[in-house]
Coordinates of C-alpha atoms in Angstrom, one line a residue:
M1 CA 166.6 -31.9 -113.7
S2 CA 165.8 -29.5 -116.5
G3 CA 162.1 -28.9 -117.2
G4 CA 160.1 -30.2 -120.1
L5 CA 160.6 -33.9 -119.5
S6 CA 158.3 -36.0 -121.6
T7 CA 156.0 -38.6 -120.1
G8 CA 156.0 -42.2 -120.9
T9 CA 156.6 -45.7 -119.5
V10 CA 159.9 -46.7 -118.0
T11 CA 162.6 -46.9 -120.7
G12 CA 164.4 -50.2 -121.5
A13 CA 167.9 -50.8 -120.2
D14 CA 169.4 -50.7 -123.7
T15 CA 167.9 -47.3 -124.4
V16 CA 169.1 -45.9 -121.1
R17 CA 172.6 -47.2 -121.7
T18 CA 172.6 -45.6 -125.2
E19 CA 171.4 -42.3 -123.7
R20 CA 174.1 -42.4 -121.0
S21 CA 176.8 -43.1 -123.6
R22 CA 175.5 -40.1 -125.6
I23 CA 175.6 -37.8 -122.6
L24 CA 179.1 -38.8 -121.7
A25 CA 180.4 -38.6 -125.2
E26 CA 179.0 -35.1 -125.6
L27 CA 180.6 -34.1 -122.3
L28 CA 183.9 -35.4 -123.4
T29 CA 183.9 -32.9 -126.2
R30 CA 183.3 -30.1 -123.7
V31 CA 185.9 -30.9 -121.0
D32 CA 187.9 -27.7 -121.5
E33 CA 184.8 -25.5 -121.5
L34 CA 183.6 -27.2 -118.3
A35 CA 187.0 -26.9 -116.6
D36 CA 186.9 -23.2 -117.3
R37 CA 183.4 -22.9 -115.9
A38 CA 184.5 -24.9 -112.7
V39 CA 187.5 -22.6 -112.1
A40 CA 185.4 -19.5 -112.6
T41 CA 182.9 -20.8 -110.0
M42 CA 185.7 -21.7 -107.6
R43 CA 187.0 -18.2 -107.8
A44 CA 183.6 -16.7 -107.2
E45 CA 182.7 -19.0 -104.3
I46 CA 186.0 -19.6 -102.5
P47 CA 187.9 -16.4 -101.5
A48 CA 191.2 -18.3 -101.1
Y49 CA 191.1 -19.3 -104.8
Q50 CA 190.1 -15.9 -106.0
A51 CA 193.2 -14.3 -104.4
R52 CA 195.6 -16.5 -106.4
D53 CA 197.5 -15.6 -109.6
A54 CA 197.0 -16.9 -113.2
A55 CA 199.6 -19.7 -112.8
F56 CA 197.7 -21.1 -109.9
H57 CA 194.4 -21.0 -111.7
A58 CA 196.0 -22.7 -114.7
D59 CA 197.2 -25.5 -112.4
V60 CA 193.7 -25.8 -110.9
R61 CA 192.1 -25.9 -114.4
E62 CA 194.5 -28.6 -115.5
Q63 CA 193.6 -30.7 -112.5
V64 CA 189.8 -30.2 -113.0
A65 CA 190.1 -31.2 -116.7
R66 CA 192.0 -34.4 -115.7
H67 CA 189.3 -35.3 -113.2
Y68 CA 186.6 -34.7 -115.8
R69 CA 188.3 -36.9 -118.4
T70 CA 189.1 -39.6 -115.9
K71 CA 185.5 -39.9 -114.6
L72 CA 184.1 -39.8 -118.1
A73 CA 186.4 -42.6 -119.1
I74 CA 185.4 -44.6 -116.0
F75 CA 181.7 -44.0 -116.6
L76 CA 182.0 -45.0 -120.3
E77 CA 183.8 -48.2 -119.4
E78 CA 181.2 -48.8 -116.6
R79 CA 183.7 -49.7 -113.9
T80 CA 184.7 -48.5 -110.4
V81 CA 187.3 -45.9 -109.8
T82 CA 190.6 -47.1 -108.5
F83 CA 193.5 -45.4 -106.8
D84 CA 195.6 -45.7 -110.0
D85 CA 193.0 -43.7 -111.9
I86 CA 193.4 -40.7 -109.6
A87 CA 197.1 -41.0 -108.6
F88 CA 197.7 -37.6 -110.2
T89 CA 195.8 -35.9 -107.4
R90 CA 198.5 -36.7 -104.8
R91 CA 201.0 -34.1 -106.1
A92 CA 198.3 -31.5 -106.5
S93 CA 197.1 -32.0 -103.0
M94 CA 200.6 -31.5 -101.7
R95 CA 201.0 -28.3 -103.8
R96 CA 197.8 -26.9 -102.2
A97 CA 199.0 -27.8 -98.7
R98 CA 202.4 -26.2 -99.4
A99 CA 200.7 -23.1 -100.6
G100 CA 199.0 -22.8 -97.3
F101 CA 195.4 -23.6 -98.3
A102 CA 193.0 -24.7 -95.6
L103 CA 191.8 -28.2 -96.1
A104 CA 188.2 -27.0 -96.0
D105 CA 188.8 -24.7 -99.0
Y106 CA 190.5 -27.5 -100.9
I107 CA 187.6 -30.0 -100.3
N108 CA 185.2 -27.2 -101.2
A109 CA 186.8 -27.0 -104.6
F110 CA 186.0 -30.6 -105.1
R111 CA 182.4 -29.9 -104.3
V112 CA 182.3 -27.1 -106.8
G113 CA 183.9 -29.3 -109.5
Q114 CA 181.3 -31.9 -108.8
Q115 CA 178.5 -29.4 -109.0
V116 CA 179.6 -28.0 -112.4
F117 CA 179.9 -31.5 -113.8
W118 CA 176.5 -32.6 -112.6
E119 CA 174.8 -29.5 -114.0
A120 CA 176.4 -30.4 -117.3
V121 CA 175.0 -33.9 -117.1
V122 CA 171.5 -32.5 -116.5
E123 CA 171.9 -30.1 -119.4
H124 CA 172.9 -32.8 -121.8
A125 CA 170.2 -35.2 -120.6
G126 CA 167.7 -33.1 -122.5
G127 CA 163.9 -33.4 -122.1
S128 CA 163.4 -37.0 -122.9
Y129 CA 162.4 -39.6 -120.3
A130 CA 165.3 -41.8 -121.4
G131 CA 167.8 -38.9 -120.9
H132 CA 166.3 -38.3 -117.5
E133 CA 166.8 -42.0 -116.5
A134 CA 170.3 -42.0 -118.0
A135 CA 171.3 -39.0 -115.9
L136 CA 170.0 -40.7 -112.8
T137 CA 172.1 -43.7 -113.4
L138 CA 175.2 -41.5 -113.4
A139 CA 174.3 -39.8 -110.1
S140 CA 175.5 -42.5 -107.7
A141 CA 178.6 -43.2 -109.8
L142 CA 179.4 -39.5 -109.7
M143 CA 179.0 -39.4 -105.9
R144 CA 181.2 -42.5 -105.5
Y145 CA 183.9 -40.9 -107.7
C146 CA 183.9 -37.6 -105.8
D147 CA 184.0 -39.3 -102.4
F148 CA 186.8 -41.6 -103.4
A149 CA 188.9 -38.9 -105.1
S150 CA 188.3 -36.3 -102.3
T151 CA 189.2 -38.7 -99.6
H152 CA 192.5 -39.7 -101.2
A153 CA 193.2 -36.0 -101.9
A154 CA 192.5 -35.1 -98.3
N155 CA 194.7 -37.9 -97.1
A156 CA 197.6 -36.7 -99.3
Y157 CA 197.0 -33.2 -98.0
M158 CA 197.1 -34.2 -94.4
E159 CA 200.1 -36.4 -95.0
F160 CA 202.1 -33.4 -96.3
Q161 CA 200.9 -31.2 -93.5
Q162 CA 202.0 -33.7 -90.9
Y163 CA 205.4 -34.0 -92.6
A164 CA 205.7 -30.3 -92.8
A165 CA 204.8 -29.9 -89.2
A166 CA 207.3 -32.5 -88.1
E167 CA 210.0 -30.8 -90.2
A168 CA 209.1 -27.5 -88.6
V169 CA 209.2 -28.9 -85.1
R170 CA 212.6 -30.5 -85.9
E171 CA 214.0 -27.2 -87.3
S172 CA 212.6 -25.3 -84.3
R173 CA 214.1 -27.7 -81.8
D174 CA 217.5 -27.7 -83.5
L175 CA 217.4 -23.9 -83.6
V176 CA 216.6 -23.6 -79.9
E177 CA 219.5 -25.9 -79.1
L178 CA 221.8 -23.8 -81.2
L179 CA 220.6 -20.6 -79.6
L180 CA 221.1 -22.0 -76.1
D181 CA 224.7 -22.8 -77.0
G182 CA 225.1 -19.1 -77.8
E183 CA 225.2 -19.5 -81.6
M184 CA 223.0 -18.3 -84.5
P185 CA 222.5 -20.2 -87.8
T186 CA 224.0 -18.5 -90.9
R187 CA 222.1 -20.2 -93.6
G188 CA 219.6 -23.0 -94.4
P189 CA 216.3 -23.9 -92.8
Q190 CA 217.3 -23.0 -89.3
L191 CA 218.1 -19.4 -90.4
A192 CA 214.7 -19.2 -92.1
T193 CA 213.0 -20.5 -89.0
A194 CA 214.8 -17.9 -86.9
H195 CA 213.8 -15.0 -89.2
A196 CA 210.2 -16.3 -89.2
H197 CA 210.2 -15.9 -85.4
G198 CA 211.7 -12.4 -85.5
L199 CA 215.3 -13.5 -84.5
D200 CA 218.2 -12.0 -86.5
A201 CA 221.9 -12.7 -86.3
G202 CA 223.9 -9.7 -85.1
S203 CA 220.8 -7.8 -84.1
R204 CA 220.4 -6.4 -80.6
A205 CA 216.6 -6.4 -80.7
P206 CA 215.1 -7.1 -77.3
L207 CA 213.9 -10.6 -76.5
L208 CA 213.0 -12.8 -73.5
V209 CA 213.5 -16.5 -72.7
V210 CA 210.7 -18.5 -71.1
T211 CA 210.9 -21.9 -69.6
A212 CA 208.0 -23.9 -68.3
I213 CA 207.4 -27.2 -66.6
L214 CA 204.3 -29.2 -65.8
V215 CA 203.4 -29.5 -62.2
G216 CA 201.6 -32.5 -60.8
A217 CA 201.9 -36.2 -61.4
E218 CA 198.6 -36.6 -63.3
A219 CA 199.4 -34.5 -66.3
K220 CA 198.2 -36.0 -69.6
A221 CA 200.7 -37.2 -72.1
D222 CA 200.0 -34.5 -74.6
A223 CA 199.7 -31.7 -72.1
R224 CA 203.3 -30.5 -72.6
H225 CA 202.7 -30.1 -76.4
V226 CA 199.4 -28.3 -75.8
A227 CA 201.1 -25.9 -73.5
C228 CA 204.0 -25.4 -76.0
A229 CA 201.5 -24.6 -78.7
A230 CA 199.7 -22.1 -76.5
I231 CA 202.9 -20.3 -75.6
A232 CA 203.8 -20.1 -79.4
R233 CA 200.7 -18.0 -80.0
T234 CA 201.8 -15.2 -77.6
G235 CA 204.0 -13.2 -79.9
V236 CA 203.6 -9.4 -79.6
N237 CA 205.4 -8.1 -82.7
G238 CA 203.6 -9.9 -85.5
H239 CA 205.7 -13.1 -85.2
R240 CA 204.8 -16.4 -83.5
T241 CA 206.9 -17.1 -80.5
L242 CA 209.6 -19.7 -81.0
S243 CA 208.5 -22.5 -78.6
V244 CA 209.6 -26.1 -78.4
V245 CA 209.3 -29.1 -76.1
R246 CA 212.8 -29.8 -74.8
Q247 CA 212.9 -33.1 -72.8
S248 CA 210.8 -32.4 -69.6
E249 CA 210.5 -28.6 -70.2
I250 CA 209.2 -26.1 -72.6
V251 CA 211.6 -23.4 -73.9
A252 CA 210.4 -20.3 -75.7
V253 CA 212.2 -17.3 -77.1
P254 CA 209.7 -14.4 -77.7
A255 CA 211.2 -11.6 -79.8
L256 CA 209.9 -8.3 -78.6
G257 CA 211.0 -6.2 -81.6
P258 CA 211.8 -2.5 -81.4
A259 CA 208.5 -1.5 -79.9
G260 CA 207.7 -4.6 -78.0
D261 CA 206.4 -4.3 -74.4
P262 CA 207.7 -7.0 -72.0
G263 CA 204.9 -6.2 -69.6
R264 CA 202.3 -6.9 -72.3
L265 CA 204.0 -10.2 -73.1
C266 CA 204.1 -11.2 -69.5
D267 CA 200.4 -10.5 -69.3
R268 CA 199.8 -12.8 -72.3
L269 CA 201.8 -15.5 -70.8
Q270 CA 200.0 -15.1 -67.5
R271 CA 196.7 -15.6 -69.3
V272 CA 198.1 -18.7 -71.0
Q273 CA 199.0 -20.2 -67.7
E274 CA 195.5 -19.4 -66.3
N275 CA 193.7 -20.8 -69.3
L276 CA 195.7 -24.0 -69.2
L277 CA 194.9 -24.3 -65.5
A278 CA 191.2 -24.2 -66.4
E279 CA 191.9 -27.1 -68.8
G280 CA 193.6 -29.1 -66.0
I281 CA 197.1 -28.4 -67.1
V282 CA 199.2 -26.9 -64.2
L283 CA 202.2 -25.0 -65.5
A284 CA 205.1 -23.3 -63.7
M285 CA 206.6 -20.7 -65.9
G286 CA 209.7 -18.6 -65.5
I287 CA 210.4 -15.5 -67.6
S288 CA 213.9 -13.9 -67.9
T289 CA 214.8 -10.3 -68.0
V290 CA 214.8 -8.5 -71.3
V291 CA 218.1 -9.1 -73.1
A292 CA 219.6 -7.5 -76.2
G293 CA 220.0 -9.9 -79.1
T294 CA 220.4 -13.7 -79.5
A295 CA 223.9 -13.7 -78.0
E296 CA 222.4 -13.2 -74.6
I297 CA 220.0 -16.1 -74.9
P298 CA 222.1 -18.6 -72.8
R299 CA 222.1 -16.2 -69.8
A300 CA 218.4 -15.4 -70.2
Y301 CA 217.7 -19.1 -70.2
Q302 CA 219.5 -19.6 -66.9
E303 CA 217.6 -16.7 -65.4
A304 CA 214.2 -18.2 -66.5
R305 CA 215.1 -21.6 -65.0
A306 CA 216.4 -20.0 -61.7
V307 CA 213.2 -17.9 -61.2
L308 CA 211.1 -21.1 -61.2
E309 CA 212.3 -21.6 -57.7
F310 CA 210.2 -18.6 -56.6
L311 CA 206.9 -20.4 -57.4
P312 CA 204.7 -22.5 -55.1
E313 CA 203.9 -26.1 -55.6
D314 CA 200.7 -25.3 -57.6
G315 CA 202.6 -23.5 -60.3
G316 CA 202.2 -19.9 -61.6
V317 CA 204.3 -17.3 -63.4
A318 CA 207.5 -15.8 -62.1
A319 CA 208.3 -12.9 -64.4
L320 CA 211.6 -11.1 -63.8
P321 CA 210.4 -8.0 -65.8
R322 CA 207.8 -7.5 -63.1
I323 CA 210.2 -7.8 -60.2
S324 CA 212.3 -5.0 -58.8
P325 CA 216.0 -5.7 -57.8
F326 CA 214.9 -5.2 -54.1
E327 CA 212.2 -7.8 -54.5
Y328 CA 214.5 -10.2 -56.3
M329 CA 217.1 -10.0 -53.5
A330 CA 214.3 -10.8 -51.0
L331 CA 213.2 -13.7 -53.0
R332 CA 216.7 -15.1 -53.2
A333 CA 217.2 -14.8 -49.4
D334 CA 217.4 -17.8 -47.2
D335 CA 216.5 -18.4 -43.5
T336 CA 219.7 -16.7 -42.4
A337 CA 218.5 -13.4 -43.8
R338 CA 215.3 -13.7 -41.8
H339 CA 217.3 -14.6 -38.7
L340 CA 219.2 -11.3 -39.1
V341 CA 216.1 -9.3 -38.7
D342 CA 215.6 -7.7 -35.3
P343 CA 213.1 -9.9 -33.3
R344 CA 211.2 -6.8 -32.4
I345 CA 210.5 -6.1 -36.1
T346 CA 209.6 -9.8 -36.7
G347 CA 207.2 -9.8 -33.8
L348 CA 205.4 -6.6 -34.8
L349 CA 205.0 -7.8 -38.4
A350 CA 203.7 -11.2 -37.4
E351 CA 201.2 -9.6 -35.0
D352 CA 200.2 -7.0 -37.6
R353 CA 199.6 -9.7 -40.2
M354 CA 197.1 -11.4 -37.9
R355 CA 195.3 -8.0 -37.4
G356 CA 195.0 -7.1 -41.1
G357 CA 198.3 -5.6 -41.9
V358 CA 197.5 -1.9 -41.3
L359 CA 201.0 -1.1 -39.9
T360 CA 202.7 -2.9 -42.7
A361 CA 200.6 -0.9 -45.2
T362 CA 201.5 2.3 -43.5
I363 CA 205.3 1.6 -43.7
R364 CA 204.9 0.9 -47.4
A365 CA 202.8 3.9 -48.1
F366 CA 205.2 6.2 -46.2
A367 CA 208.1 4.9 -48.3
A368 CA 206.2 5.2 -51.5
A369 CA 205.3 8.8 -50.6
D370 CA 209.0 9.7 -50.1
L371 CA 208.6 10.1 -46.3
N372 CA 205.8 12.6 -46.8
L373 CA 203.3 11.7 -44.0
R374 CA 200.4 13.7 -45.4
A375 CA 200.8 12.1 -48.9
A376 CA 201.0 8.7 -47.2
A377 CA 197.8 9.4 -45.3
E378 CA 196.0 10.3 -48.5
R379 CA 197.2 7.1 -50.1
L380 CA 195.8 5.1 -47.2
Q381 CA 192.7 7.3 -47.1
I382 CA 193.1 7.9 -43.4
H383 CA 193.5 11.1 -41.3
H384 CA 196.9 12.6 -40.9
N385 CA 196.8 12.1 -37.1
T386 CA 196.0 8.4 -37.6
A387 CA 199.0 8.0 -39.8
Q388 CA 201.1 9.9 -37.2
Y389 CA 199.9 7.6 -34.4
R390 CA 200.8 4.5 -36.4
L391 CA 204.4 5.8 -37.0
R392 CA 204.8 6.4 -33.3
R393 CA 203.5 2.9 -32.5
I394 CA 205.9 1.3 -35.0
Q395 CA 208.8 3.2 -33.5
E396 CA 207.9 2.3 -30.0
R397 CA 207.6 -1.4 -30.8
T398 CA 210.6 -1.8 -33.1
G399 CA 213.0 1.0 -32.0
R400 CA 213.1 2.2 -35.7
N401 CA 212.4 5.7 -36.7
L402 CA 210.8 5.6 -40.2
R403 CA 212.2 9.1 -41.0
H404 CA 215.7 7.6 -40.9
I405 CA 216.6 5.9 -44.2
T406 CA 218.6 3.0 -42.5
D407 CA 215.7 2.2 -40.2
L408 CA 213.2 2.4 -43.0
V409 CA 215.2 0.0 -45.1
D410 CA 215.4 -2.4 -42.2
L411 CA 211.6 -2.4 -42.0
L412 CA 211.1 -2.8 -45.8
V413 CA 213.6 -5.7 -45.9
A414 CA 211.8 -7.4 -43.1
I415 CA 208.4 -6.9 -44.8
A416 CA 209.8 -8.3 -48.1
L417 CA 211.2 -11.4 -46.3
Q418 CA 207.9 -11.9 -44.6
D419 CA 206.2 -11.9 -48.0
V420 CA 208.4 -14.6 -49.5
L421 CA 209.4 -16.5 -46.3
P422 CA 206.4 -17.0 -44.1
P423 CA 207.3 -18.0 -40.6
D424 CA 205.3 -21.2 -40.8
Q425 CA 207.2 -22.4 -43.9
P426 CA 211.0 -23.0 -43.9
G427 CA 212.7 -21.2 -46.8
T428 CA 213.9 -24.4 -48.4
E429 CA 210.4 -25.7 -48.7
K430 CA 208.6 -22.7 -50.1
T431 CA 208.5 -23.7 -53.7
G432 CA 208.3 -27.5 -54.0
L433 CA 210.0 -27.1 -57.4
R434 CA 213.6 -27.4 -56.7
D435 CA 213.9 -31.2 -57.1
Q436 CA 211.9 -31.2 -60.4

């Protein structure tokens, strides 16, 4: 309250009512001035309001003035606010939601409007005890009005956001279905959705397709949508990734853009899978090769689905951009391919695995060093003579000379098959995902 209040006994009810009517009548003559003050305060205290143009501020001012006139009329009539009184707030709430305002900023604007109005009540109460008491009688009514109006405004805001979100999901899902059919929208909301996610008709800009499924029977009902939202946040070119729930799977189409790095995107998707796992959501995710333009999306989708077969029962990420053609052929091999391997090679590799894999590591290092034994020894951080001894032992046990390309390829193929088809697991059971 303002200072300088006079002392005296409690004022009679009629005198308080008269003072209250005076305060409200005086405020009614200053509504436009108070609305200007409220908008100026909002711009000073709420950055989202400060950044808007004059037309927006005029809209806010008109809403504030309507609220002030409405609450003054209700207070003068000494009645309770009803929904009909504030029906005008509904469309304003939706305009704020459509403009992208955070709900917190919108409700903060209500607080500022309330604050400015209350300061004006205090100012007009004056220094008399009767004015003081009259202002106090308005405090609870003012709080009730603000709570009622802000609650209904927030409900209208959330209603529009939910509607907009549902529309966005529908448009995104329809767009994905169109893309998987090898088509691209030419106009309308679907085209706008495609552009918003960095997808353009006729462009050969690189992109990937990701497909993911939940693993485990105890997945929560909303887990698929949580995972879908997490994947949508993995864009690498300034756009969100187009990601939708499609029946029992999640399908995403990340647009890499001209300078996009598929490896970086794969890293992000790997982190998504790991973070979801920490939340109890087990995801198996397949990532296609990089394709040029939306016309290649159907093929990329089939790649992403096929690569899920490479994953174990506890999920993970199978990313084709990380896999060499040689590794891919090994992953696609069946038991027949393993049976074609010379038993001497199979026996050596099995024995070597149990002893720590030093001979296998030597074969790989020798190949990576372009058959340069000294360079291979340096890679392995062992003496040149030790590396030479290991090559002789491999040749004695397998009959393969690592300096002959054909023999070296036989050994590398056997190692690759050993990695993806362990002897204690039949090839048809290695993933546990084929029937899902």
